[in-house]
């Protein structure tokens, strides 16, 4: 998720709630893009896409490789959480900088320390 975010410039909630049905093939260029709808809500109904316009997400090779690794894991969400909420609804990762992410980042940093 972090590599996708860094390589596309997407905001945190755009990445966390990215959906497969937003993906659009561009056969003339041999690639795909994501079109995040203007009405997308981020953490709250008032938040969402900046300027309330549709957002075109063009992917470089790194972002494309992240997407290809996610393909087939979930029918709706690109980055699913894996566990339904208390009411059985499908969920997504809520935040990219919570305690679990911080622990993972520390663990990854230890691997690369000299």
PDB file of C-alpha atoms in Angstrom:
ATOM      1  CA  UNK A   1       0.000   0.000   0.000  1.00  0.00           C
ATOM      2  CA  UNK A   2       2.768   2.395   0.874  1.00  0.00           C
ATOM      3  CA  UNK A   3       4.559   1.764  -2.415  1.00  0.00           C
ATOM      4  CA  UNK A   4       1.305   2.383  -4.295  1.00  0.00           C
ATOM      5  CA  UNK A   5       0.686   5.607  -2.346  1.00  0.00           C
ATOM      6  CA  UNK A   6       4.202   6.936  -2.906  1.00  0.00           C
ATOM      7  CA  UNK A   7       4.184   6.090  -6.613  1.00  0.00           C
ATOM      8  CA  UNK A   8       0.745   7.531  -7.408  1.00  0.00           C
ATOM      9  CA  UNK A   9       0.424  10.505  -5.073  1.00  0.00           C
ATOM     10  CA  UNK A  10      -2.908   9.228  -3.773  1.00  0.00           C
ATOM     11  CA  UNK A  11      -4.189  10.295  -0.391  1.00  0.00           C
ATOM     12  CA  UNK A  12      -4.393   7.779   2.449  1.00  0.00           C
ATOM     13  CA  UNK A  13      -8.132   7.087   2.220  1.00  0.00           C
ATOM     14  CA  UNK A  14      -8.029   6.899  -1.576  1.00  0.00           C
ATOM     15  CA  UNK A  15      -5.575   4.017  -1.203  1.00  0.00           C
ATOM     16  CA  UNK A  16      -7.301   2.358   1.762  1.00  0.00           C
ATOM     17  CA  UNK A  17     -10.683   2.274   0.017  1.00  0.00           C
ATOM     18  CA  UNK A  18      -9.556   1.771  -3.582  1.00  0.00           C
ATOM     19  CA  UNK A  19     -12.050  -0.375  -5.509  1.00  0.00           C
ATOM     20  CA  UNK A  20     -11.630  -2.639  -8.516  1.00  0.00           C
ATOM     21  CA  UNK A  21     -14.694  -1.168 -10.229  1.00  0.00           C
ATOM     22  CA  UNK A  22     -12.814   2.146 -10.445  1.00  0.00           C
ATOM     23  CA  UNK A  23     -10.182   0.532 -12.681  1.00  0.00           C
ATOM     24  CA  UNK A  24     -10.353   1.477 -16.366  1.00  0.00           C
ATOM     25  CA  UNK A  25      -8.425  -0.182 -19.179  1.00  0.00           C
ATOM     26  CA  UNK A  26      -6.641   2.100 -21.632  1.00  0.00           C
ATOM     27  CA  UNK A  27      -5.960  -0.318 -24.519  1.00  0.00           C
ATOM     28  CA  UNK A  28      -4.333   2.348 -26.710  1.00  0.00           C
ATOM     29  CA  UNK A  29      -1.559   2.638 -24.132  1.00  0.00           C
ATOM     30  CA  UNK A  30      -1.619  -0.976 -22.947  1.00  0.00           C
ATOM     31  CA  UNK A  31      -2.279   0.023 -19.356  1.00  0.00           C
ATOM     32  CA  UNK A  32      -4.965   0.598 -16.737  1.00  0.00           C
ATOM     33  CA  UNK A  33      -5.802   3.630 -14.614  1.00  0.00           C
ATOM     34  CA  UNK A  34      -8.110   4.197 -11.673  1.00  0.00           C
ATOM     35  CA  UNK A  35     -10.799   6.875 -11.729  1.00  0.00           C
ATOM     36  CA  UNK A  36     -11.818   7.716  -8.173  1.00  0.00           C
ATOM     37  CA  UNK A  37     -15.354   9.152  -8.252  1.00  0.00           C
ATOM     38  CA  UNK A  38     -16.016  12.712  -7.113  1.00  0.00           C
ATOM     39  CA  UNK A  39     -18.527  11.459  -4.542  1.00  0.00           C
ATOM     40  CA  UNK A  40     -16.005   9.179  -2.846  1.00  0.00           C
ATOM     41  CA  UNK A  41     -16.094   9.677   0.913  1.00  0.00           C
ATOM     42  CA  UNK A  42     -12.868   9.389   2.850  1.00  0.00           C
ATOM     43  CA  UNK A  43     -13.033   9.010   6.613  1.00  0.00           C
ATOM     44  CA  UNK A  44     -16.334  10.880   6.796  1.00  0.00           C
ATOM     45  CA  UNK A  45     -19.164  11.861   4.459  1.00  0.00           C
ATOM     46  CA  UNK A  46     -17.695  15.367   4.173  1.00  0.00           C
ATOM     47  CA  UNK A  47     -14.213  14.223   3.231  1.00  0.00           C
ATOM     48  CA  UNK A  48     -13.206  12.572   0.006  1.00  0.00           C
ATOM     49  CA  UNK A  49     -11.507  13.496  -3.220  1.00  0.00           C
ATOM     50  CA  UNK A  50      -9.805  16.873  -3.039  1.00  0.00           C
ATOM     51  CA  UNK A  51     -11.774  19.617  -4.828  1.00  0.00           C
ATOM     52  CA  UNK A  52     -14.707  17.192  -5.143  1.00  0.00           C
ATOM     53  CA  UNK A  53     -13.660  16.310  -8.710  1.00  0.00           C
ATOM     54  CA  UNK A  54     -13.046  12.841 -10.096  1.00  0.00           C
ATOM     55  CA  UNK A  55      -9.425  11.866  -9.603  1.00  0.00           C
ATOM     56  CA  UNK A  56      -7.472  10.079 -12.308  1.00  0.00           C
ATOM     57  CA  UNK A  57      -4.767   7.816 -10.900  1.00  0.00           C
ATOM     58  CA  UNK A  58      -2.067   7.019 -13.448  1.00  0.00           C
ATOM     59  CA  UNK A  59       0.290   4.252 -12.388  1.00  0.00           C
ATOM     60  CA  UNK A  60       3.992   3.806 -13.014  1.00  0.00           C
ATOM     61  CA  UNK A  61       5.584   0.332 -13.152  1.00  0.00           C
ATOM     62  CA  UNK A  62       5.965   0.094  -9.363  1.00  0.00           C
ATOM     63  CA  UNK A  63       2.315   0.964  -8.718  1.00  0.00           C
ATOM     64  CA  UNK A  64       1.222  -1.487 -11.433  1.00  0.00           C
ATOM     65  CA  UNK A  65       3.207  -4.297  -9.802  1.00  0.00           C
ATOM     66  CA  UNK A  66       1.539  -3.581  -6.447  1.00  0.00           C
ATOM     67  CA  UNK A  67      -1.892  -3.748  -8.092  1.00  0.00           C
ATOM     68  CA  UNK A  68      -1.077  -7.006  -9.895  1.00  0.00           C
ATOM     69  CA  UNK A  69      -0.086  -8.622  -6.577  1.00  0.00           C
ATOM     70  CA  UNK A  70      -3.475  -7.621  -5.129  1.00  0.00           C
ATOM     71  CA  UNK A  71      -5.536  -8.821  -8.085  1.00  0.00           C
ATOM     72  CA  UNK A  72      -7.885 -11.670  -7.160  1.00  0.00           C
ATOM     73  CA  UNK A  73      -7.603 -11.245  -3.380  1.00  0.00           C
ATOM     74  CA  UNK A  74     -10.997  -9.560  -3.022  1.00  0.00           C
ATOM     75  CA  UNK A  75     -13.883  -8.921  -5.437  1.00  0.00           C
ATOM     76  CA  UNK A  76     -14.449  -5.268  -4.423  1.00  0.00           C
ATOM     77  CA  UNK A  77     -11.488  -3.762  -2.571  1.00  0.00           C
ATOM     78  CA  UNK A  78      -7.938  -3.604  -3.881  1.00  0.00           C
ATOM     79  CA  UNK A  79      -6.539  -3.545  -0.322  1.00  0.00           C
ATOM     80  CA  UNK A  80      -9.006  -5.534   1.835  1.00  0.00           C
ATOM     81  CA  UNK A  81      -8.653  -5.857   5.598  1.00  0.00           C
ATOM     82  CA  UNK A  82      -9.534  -9.528   5.593  1.00  0.00           C
ATOM     83  CA  UNK A  83     -12.030  -9.551   8.442  1.00  0.00           C
ATOM     84  CA  UNK A  84     -15.675  -8.439   8.305  1.00  0.00           C
ATOM     85  CA  UNK A  85     -16.931  -5.910  10.833  1.00  0.00           C
ATOM     86  CA  UNK A  86     -19.317  -6.844  13.659  1.00  0.00           C
ATOM     87  CA  UNK A  87     -22.275  -6.819  11.264  1.00  0.00           C
ATOM     88  CA  UNK A  88     -20.581  -9.034   8.671  1.00  0.00           C
ATOM     89  CA  UNK A  89     -19.824  -6.208   6.230  1.00  0.00           C
ATOM     90  CA  UNK A  90     -16.624  -6.304   4.189  1.00  0.00           C
ATOM     91  CA  UNK A  91     -13.970  -3.925   5.461  1.00  0.00           C
ATOM     92  CA  UNK A  92     -10.856  -2.169   4.235  1.00  0.00           C
ATOM     93  CA  UNK A  93      -7.690  -1.078   5.954  1.00  0.00           C
ATOM     94  CA  UNK A  94      -8.754   2.015   7.889  1.00  0.00           C
ATOM     95  CA  UNK A  95      -5.461   3.873   8.282  1.00  0.00           C
ATOM     96  CA  UNK A  96      -1.943   3.563   6.992  1.00  0.00           C
ATOM     97  CA  UNK A  97      -0.202   5.010  10.040  1.00  0.00           C
ATOM     98  CA  UNK A  98      -1.701   3.172  12.987  1.00  0.00           C
ATOM     99  CA  UNK A  99       0.210   1.087  15.535  1.00  0.00           C
ATOM    100  CA  UNK A 100       0.329  -2.006  13.289  1.00  0.00           C
ATOM    101  CA  UNK A 101       1.919   0.010  10.476  1.00  0.00           C
ATOM    102  CA  UNK A 102       4.412   1.558  12.871  1.00  0.00           C
ATOM    103  CA  UNK A 103       5.462  -1.881  14.164  1.00  0.00           C
ATOM    104  CA  UNK A 104       5.858  -3.183  10.610  1.00  0.00           C
ATOM    105  CA  UNK A 105       7.919  -0.140   9.643  1.00  0.00           C
ATOM    106  CA  UNK A 106      10.241  -0.639  12.633  1.00  0.00           C
ATOM    107  CA  UNK A 107      10.633  -4.322  11.767  1.00  0.00           C
ATOM    108  CA  UNK A 108      11.437  -3.508   8.146  1.00  0.00           C
ATOM    109  CA  UNK A 109      13.952  -0.851   9.190  1.00  0.00           C
ATOM    110  CA  UNK A 110      15.791  -3.335  11.430  1.00  0.00           C
ATOM    111  CA  UNK A 111      16.177  -5.673   8.463  1.00  0.00           C
ATOM    112  CA  UNK A 112      18.032  -3.000   6.480  1.00  0.00           C
ATOM    113  CA  UNK A 113      20.151  -1.451   9.247  1.00  0.00           C
ATOM    114  CA  UNK A 114      23.897  -1.666   8.715  1.00  0.00           C
TER     115      UNK A 114
END
